[in-house]
XYZ file of N, CA and C in Angstrom:
429
model
N 63.229 46.131 83.501
C 64.274 46.608 84.291
C 64.281 48.144 84.337
N 64.311 48.639 85.530
C 64.322 50.095 85.717
C 65.696 50.615 85.786
N 65.884 51.790 85.045
C 67.233 52.461 85.189
C 67.121 53.555 86.202
N 68.094 53.623 86.983
C 68.121 54.628 88.063
C 68.992 55.804 87.473
N 68.442 56.976 87.454
C 69.253 58.130 86.918
C 70.477 58.408 87.800
N 71.523 58.710 87.097
C 72.798 58.977 87.844
C 72.732 60.441 88.267
N 72.956 60.724 89.505
C 72.948 62.045 90.037
C 74.353 62.642 89.984
N 74.380 63.948 89.717
C 75.647 64.644 89.738
C 75.803 65.297 91.087
N 76.806 64.912 91.752
C 77.064 65.503 93.068
C 78.162 66.560 92.986
N 78.026 67.644 93.631
C 79.063 68.670 93.715
C 78.897 69.785 92.689
N 77.970 69.746 91.795
C 77.845 70.776 90.791
C 77.496 72.144 91.420
N 76.755 72.146 92.465
C 76.395 73.429 93.126
C 77.667 74.010 93.730
N 78.528 73.163 94.274
C 79.778 73.659 94.860
C 80.618 74.327 93.820
N 80.734 73.737 92.676
C 81.597 74.298 91.583
C 80.962 75.651 91.148
N 79.643 75.728 90.989
C 79.018 76.975 90.639
C 79.254 78.089 91.699
N 79.227 77.726 92.948
C 79.479 78.667 94.071
C 80.917 79.186 93.998
N 81.847 78.296 93.732
C 83.254 78.706 93.627
C 83.489 79.632 92.481
N 82.858 79.417 91.326
C 82.986 80.256 90.148
C 82.307 81.644 90.459
N 81.169 81.655 91.110
C 80.519 82.908 91.519
C 81.382 83.719 92.452
N 81.986 83.088 93.398
C 82.887 83.786 94.354
C 84.083 84.338 93.616
N 84.645 83.585 92.687
C 85.786 84.030 91.881
C 85.447 85.254 91.074
N 84.297 85.239 90.419
C 83.864 86.370 89.605
C 83.633 87.558 90.488
N 83.062 87.417 91.637
C 82.865 88.485 92.570
C 84.160 89.075 93.133
N 85.131 88.211 93.359
C 86.460 88.673 93.837
C 87.185 89.501 92.720
N 87.120 89.035 91.496
C 87.782 89.773 90.375
C 87.078 91.164 90.237
N 85.770 91.216 90.306
C 85.058 92.494 90.207
C 85.416 93.421 91.353
N 85.525 92.894 92.555
C 85.849 93.737 93.730
C 87.295 94.221 93.606
N 88.193 93.444 93.145
C 89.536 93.909 92.950
C 89.647 95.001 91.856
N 88.835 94.907 90.790
C 88.778 95.932 89.787
C 88.291 97.261 90.317
N 87.273 97.219 91.179
C 86.720 98.460 91.779
C 87.729 99.096 92.721
N 88.448 98.275 93.543
C 89.454 98.797 94.430
C 90.598 99.475 93.632
N 91.039 98.826 92.554
C 92.097 99.366 91.745
C 91.708 100.672 91.080
N 90.489 100.730 90.577
C 89.971 101.967 89.987
C 89.911 103.121 90.999
N 89.447 102.807 92.239
C 89.432 103.806 93.245
C 90.808 104.347 93.583
N 91.814 103.442 93.649
C 93.168 103.863 93.876
C 93.673 104.803 92.814
N 93.433 104.418 91.568
C 93.910 105.283 90.461
C 93.226 106.636 90.493
N 91.947 106.668 90.824
C 91.232 107.969 90.864
C 91.783 108.845 92.021
N 92.045 108.255 93.162
C 92.561 109.041 94.269
C 93.920 109.557 94.021
N 94.770 108.769 93.331
C 96.141 109.188 92.978
C 96.077 110.359 91.975
N 95.203 110.241 90.963
C 95.093 111.298 89.993
C 94.532 112.562 90.570
N 93.631 112.457 91.458
C 93.106 113.627 92.159
C 94.126 114.361 92.977
N 94.951 113.611 93.731
C 96.066 114.204 94.489
C 97.035 114.927 93.604
N 97.349 114.306 92.468
C 98.320 114.903 91.557
C 97.766 116.213 90.966
N 96.486 116.258 90.613
C 95.925 117.470 90.111
C 95.904 118.611 91.121
N 95.685 118.255 92.415
C 95.738 119.234 93.445
C 97.161 119.795 93.647
N 98.146 118.907 93.501
C 99.539 119.345 93.589
C 99.875 120.289 92.454
N 99.447 119.948 91.256
C 99.641 120.830 90.103
C 98.992 122.210 90.273
N 97.761 122.198 90.764
C 97.078 123.450 90.967
C 97.765 124.334 91.999
N 98.257 123.752 93.049
C 99.012 124.535 94.060
C 100.292 125.066 93.485
N 100.977 124.288 92.679
C 102.221 124.727 92.083
C 101.935 125.869 91.113
N 100.851 125.708 90.370
C 100.456 126.803 89.421
C 100.162 128.104 90.179
N 99.525 128.022 91.307
C 99.220 129.180 92.141
C 100.518 129.874 92.591
N 101.499 129.061 93.007
C 102.788 129.644 93.431
C 103.447 130.342 92.278
N 103.424 129.749 91.085
C 104.027 130.366 89.900
C 103.324 131.661 89.508
N 102.017 131.648 89.548
C 101.238 132.854 89.236
C 101.510 133.975 90.259
N 101.710 133.646 91.479
C 102.033 134.667 92.428
C 103.392 135.274 92.171
N 104.408 134.453 91.825
C 105.665 134.989 91.480
C 105.651 135.833 90.205
N 104.882 135.434 89.199
C 104.754 136.206 87.976
C 104.118 137.523 88.260
N 103.078 137.578 89.137
C 102.466 138.842 89.524
C 103.478 139.779 90.193
N 104.329 139.175 91.045
C 105.406 140.018 91.694
C 106.319 140.601 90.701
N 106.696 139.831 89.657
C 107.574 140.336 88.592
C 106.858 141.448 87.808
N 105.610 141.290 87.539
C 104.869 142.303 86.824
C 104.771 143.607 87.623
N 104.532 143.430 88.911
C 104.479 144.618 89.832
C 105.854 145.320 89.843
N 106.925 144.558 89.867
C 108.265 145.172 89.817
C 108.437 145.976 88.494
N 107.921 145.447 87.442
C 108.008 146.107 86.078
C 107.249 147.424 86.104
N 106.041 147.455 86.699
C 105.293 148.643 86.720
C 105.819 149.668 87.628
N 106.572 149.265 88.641
C 107.177 150.178 89.532
C 108.474 150.776 88.987
N 108.913 150.321 87.802
C 110.113 150.849 87.195
C 111.421 150.292 87.725
N 111.335 149.096 88.292
C 112.588 148.467 88.859
C 113.174 147.475 87.882
N 113.302 147.855 86.628
C 113.870 146.960 85.588
C 115.440 147.187 85.524
N 116.098 146.152 85.135
C 117.497 146.271 85.012
C 117.927 146.783 83.650
N 119.198 147.023 83.479
C 119.694 147.522 82.197
C 119.541 146.452 81.075
N 119.451 146.904 79.864
C 119.268 146.014 78.755
C 120.466 145.006 78.675
N 120.200 143.772 78.292
C 121.219 142.769 78.170
C 121.526 142.050 79.442
N 120.844 142.347 80.516
C 121.129 141.728 81.820
C 120.254 140.450 81.968
N 120.849 139.375 82.473
C 120.137 138.139 82.728
C 120.380 137.761 84.180
N 119.318 137.377 84.859
C 119.471 136.908 86.239
C 118.649 135.636 86.446
N 119.204 134.801 87.352
C 118.492 133.541 87.706
C 118.437 133.502 89.217
N 117.272 133.172 89.703
C 117.060 133.078 91.153
C 116.383 131.750 91.515
N 116.943 131.049 92.433
C 116.316 129.813 92.939
C 116.222 129.905 94.464
N 115.070 129.665 95.010
C 114.891 129.667 96.419
C 115.593 128.488 97.032
N 116.463 128.731 97.960
C 117.170 127.599 98.547
C 116.311 126.877 99.607
N 115.372 127.571 100.213
C 114.487 126.926 101.152
C 113.276 126.370 100.389
N 112.818 125.255 100.836
C 111.630 124.643 100.253
C 110.398 125.454 100.691
N 109.452 125.557 99.783
C 108.196 126.192 100.058
C 107.178 125.083 100.445
N 106.739 125.084 101.671
C 105.834 124.006 102.119
C 104.432 124.336 101.672
N 103.849 123.390 100.978
C 102.502 123.522 100.528
C 101.583 122.537 101.259
N 100.339 122.522 100.860
C 99.364 121.581 101.456
C 99.622 120.199 100.947
N 99.871 120.072 99.642
C 99.996 118.747 99.006
C 101.422 118.275 98.777
N 102.399 119.149 98.798
C 103.783 118.779 98.515
C 104.706 119.864 99.048
N 105.999 119.624 98.921
C 107.005 120.647 99.192
C 107.521 121.072 97.838
N 107.569 122.389 97.643
C 107.912 122.962 96.318
C 109.225 123.710 96.355
N 109.877 123.774 95.214
C 111.003 124.636 94.951
C 110.623 125.605 93.846
N 110.978 126.867 94.072
C 110.542 127.893 93.124
C 111.826 128.560 92.626
N 111.872 128.803 91.287
C 113.011 129.500 90.644
C 112.497 130.440 89.602
N 113.283 131.425 89.226
C 112.864 132.281 88.136
C 114.103 132.809 87.348
N 113.869 133.110 86.118
C 114.885 133.732 85.307
C 114.322 134.998 84.682
N 115.127 135.996 84.580
C 114.706 137.203 83.857
C 115.817 137.520 82.869
N 115.407 137.991 81.688
C 116.340 138.362 80.650
C 115.874 139.699 80.067
N 116.667 140.759 80.333
C 116.318 142.088 79.844
C 116.866 142.251 78.457
N 115.993 142.010 77.433
C 116.358 142.170 76.097
C 116.482 143.676 75.754
N 115.618 144.501 76.282
C 115.678 145.920 76.102
C 115.434 146.570 77.432
N 115.592 147.883 77.520
C 115.318 148.624 78.771
C 113.813 148.738 79.000
N 113.005 148.541 77.997
C 111.560 148.733 78.092
C 110.819 147.494 78.546
N 111.421 146.291 78.365
C 110.741 145.057 78.718
C 111.775 144.011 79.126
N 111.224 142.981 79.809
C 112.119 141.825 80.108
C 111.269 140.549 79.998
N 111.948 139.465 79.612
C 111.335 138.154 79.574
C 111.529 137.495 80.893
N 110.455 136.916 81.434
C 110.506 136.214 82.739
C 109.953 134.817 82.615
N 110.611 133.927 83.334
C 110.121 132.514 83.443
C 110.178 132.135 84.896
N 109.107 131.520 85.319
C 109.035 130.972 86.703
C 108.910 129.503 86.692
N 109.718 128.837 87.466
C 109.773 127.362 87.501
C 109.369 126.942 88.913
N 108.414 125.954 88.980
C 108.053 125.378 90.284
C 108.124 123.897 90.134
N 108.860 123.237 90.983
C 108.962 121.795 90.958
C 108.628 121.233 92.382
N 108.340 119.956 92.411
C 107.985 119.237 93.672
C 108.622 117.850 93.622
N 108.548 117.213 94.758
C 109.029 115.826 94.948
C 110.522 115.640 94.715
N 111.243 116.441 95.481
C 112.696 116.176 95.627
C 113.700 116.821 94.728
N 113.281 117.618 93.775
C 114.229 118.223 92.837
C 114.831 119.446 93.575
N 116.189 119.561 93.549
C 116.865 120.669 94.247
C 116.891 121.916 93.400
N 116.850 121.759 92.047
C 116.801 122.908 91.140
C 115.537 122.808 90.302
N 114.587 123.713 90.456
C 113.360 123.581 89.729
C 113.477 123.685 88.221
N 114.585 124.288 87.674
C 114.748 124.388 86.305
C 115.113 123.001 85.670
N 115.614 122.095 86.452
C 116.075 120.788 85.908
C 115.237 119.648 86.415
N 114.017 119.920 86.847
C 113.150 118.890 87.380
C 112.567 118.047 86.223
N 112.038 116.899 86.587
C 111.357 116.087 85.622
C 110.141 116.813 85.100
N 109.806 116.517 83.826
C 108.736 117.286 83.208
C 107.347 117.083 83.844
N 107.107 115.871 84.438
C 105.837 115.632 85.102
C 105.785 116.133 86.517
N 106.890 116.699 87.034
C 106.909 117.222 88.366
C 107.316 118.678 88.321
N 106.899 119.391 87.327
C 107.329 120.810 87.149
C 106.241 121.604 86.443
N 106.153 122.882 86.782
C 105.289 123.884 86.156
C 106.220 125.018 85.710
N 106.040 125.450 84.460
C 106.820 126.579 83.912
C 105.886 127.622 83.390
N 106.007 128.851 83.850
C 105.185 129.960 83.299
C 106.160 130.969 82.744
N 105.920 131.437 81.488
C 106.763 132.446 80.863
C 105.881 133.621 80.488
N 106.469 134.808 80.580
C 105.740 136.021 80.243
C 106.744 137.133 79.830
N 106.239 138.185 79.240
C 107.015 139.367 78.925
C 106.460 140.487 79.745
N 107.305 141.188 80.483
C 106.914 142.276 81.342
C 107.374 143.591 80.796
N 106.469 144.542 80.686
C 106.853 145.845 80.176
C 107.282 146.709 81.403
N 108.352 147.454 81.217
C 108.879 148.260 82.284
C 108.287 149.628 82.186
N 107.923 150.209 83.297
C 107.353 151.522 83.361
C 108.528 152.464 83.696
N 109.100 153.048 82.686
C 110.230 153.950 82.914
C 109.672 155.373 82.952
N 109.685 156.007 84.053
C 109.133 157.356 84.287
C 109.967 158.328 83.460
N 109.253 159.340 82.883
C 109.946 160.379 82.136
C 110.185 160.058 80.676
N 109.679 158.927 80.173
C 109.835 158.629 78.739
C 108.475 158.657 78.105
N 108.409 158.886 76.867
C 107.097 158.948 76.223
C 106.911 157.692 75.373
């Protein structure tokens, strides 16, 4: 008596379905990675632009110090731009504080925020750049 081997039907179909599933999971991973990389790149561009705005404001404060336009000792001032500064990557708010500890120098801080904060000094930490410096005043006629 001859035995007839039993054939397995549909095993190729199951293998094809598993292969398509593995391919789909891999494709989803690549798309997700691409999205994360693009988001991170946009955020770094926004931070770089905010840093450039802050550096420009710090340079203006340093120029004011070298021109001898310092305030009297013990004077503190805070300035926040009411109009938004339109950038390439976001809309920014810029603010600054100066504190004249002595007549020869003042402490300056520049705050730049983006994404909806009305006061850059109170923005969320991940949406804010803060630069601090000490500016020497050029007082003519003193040694």
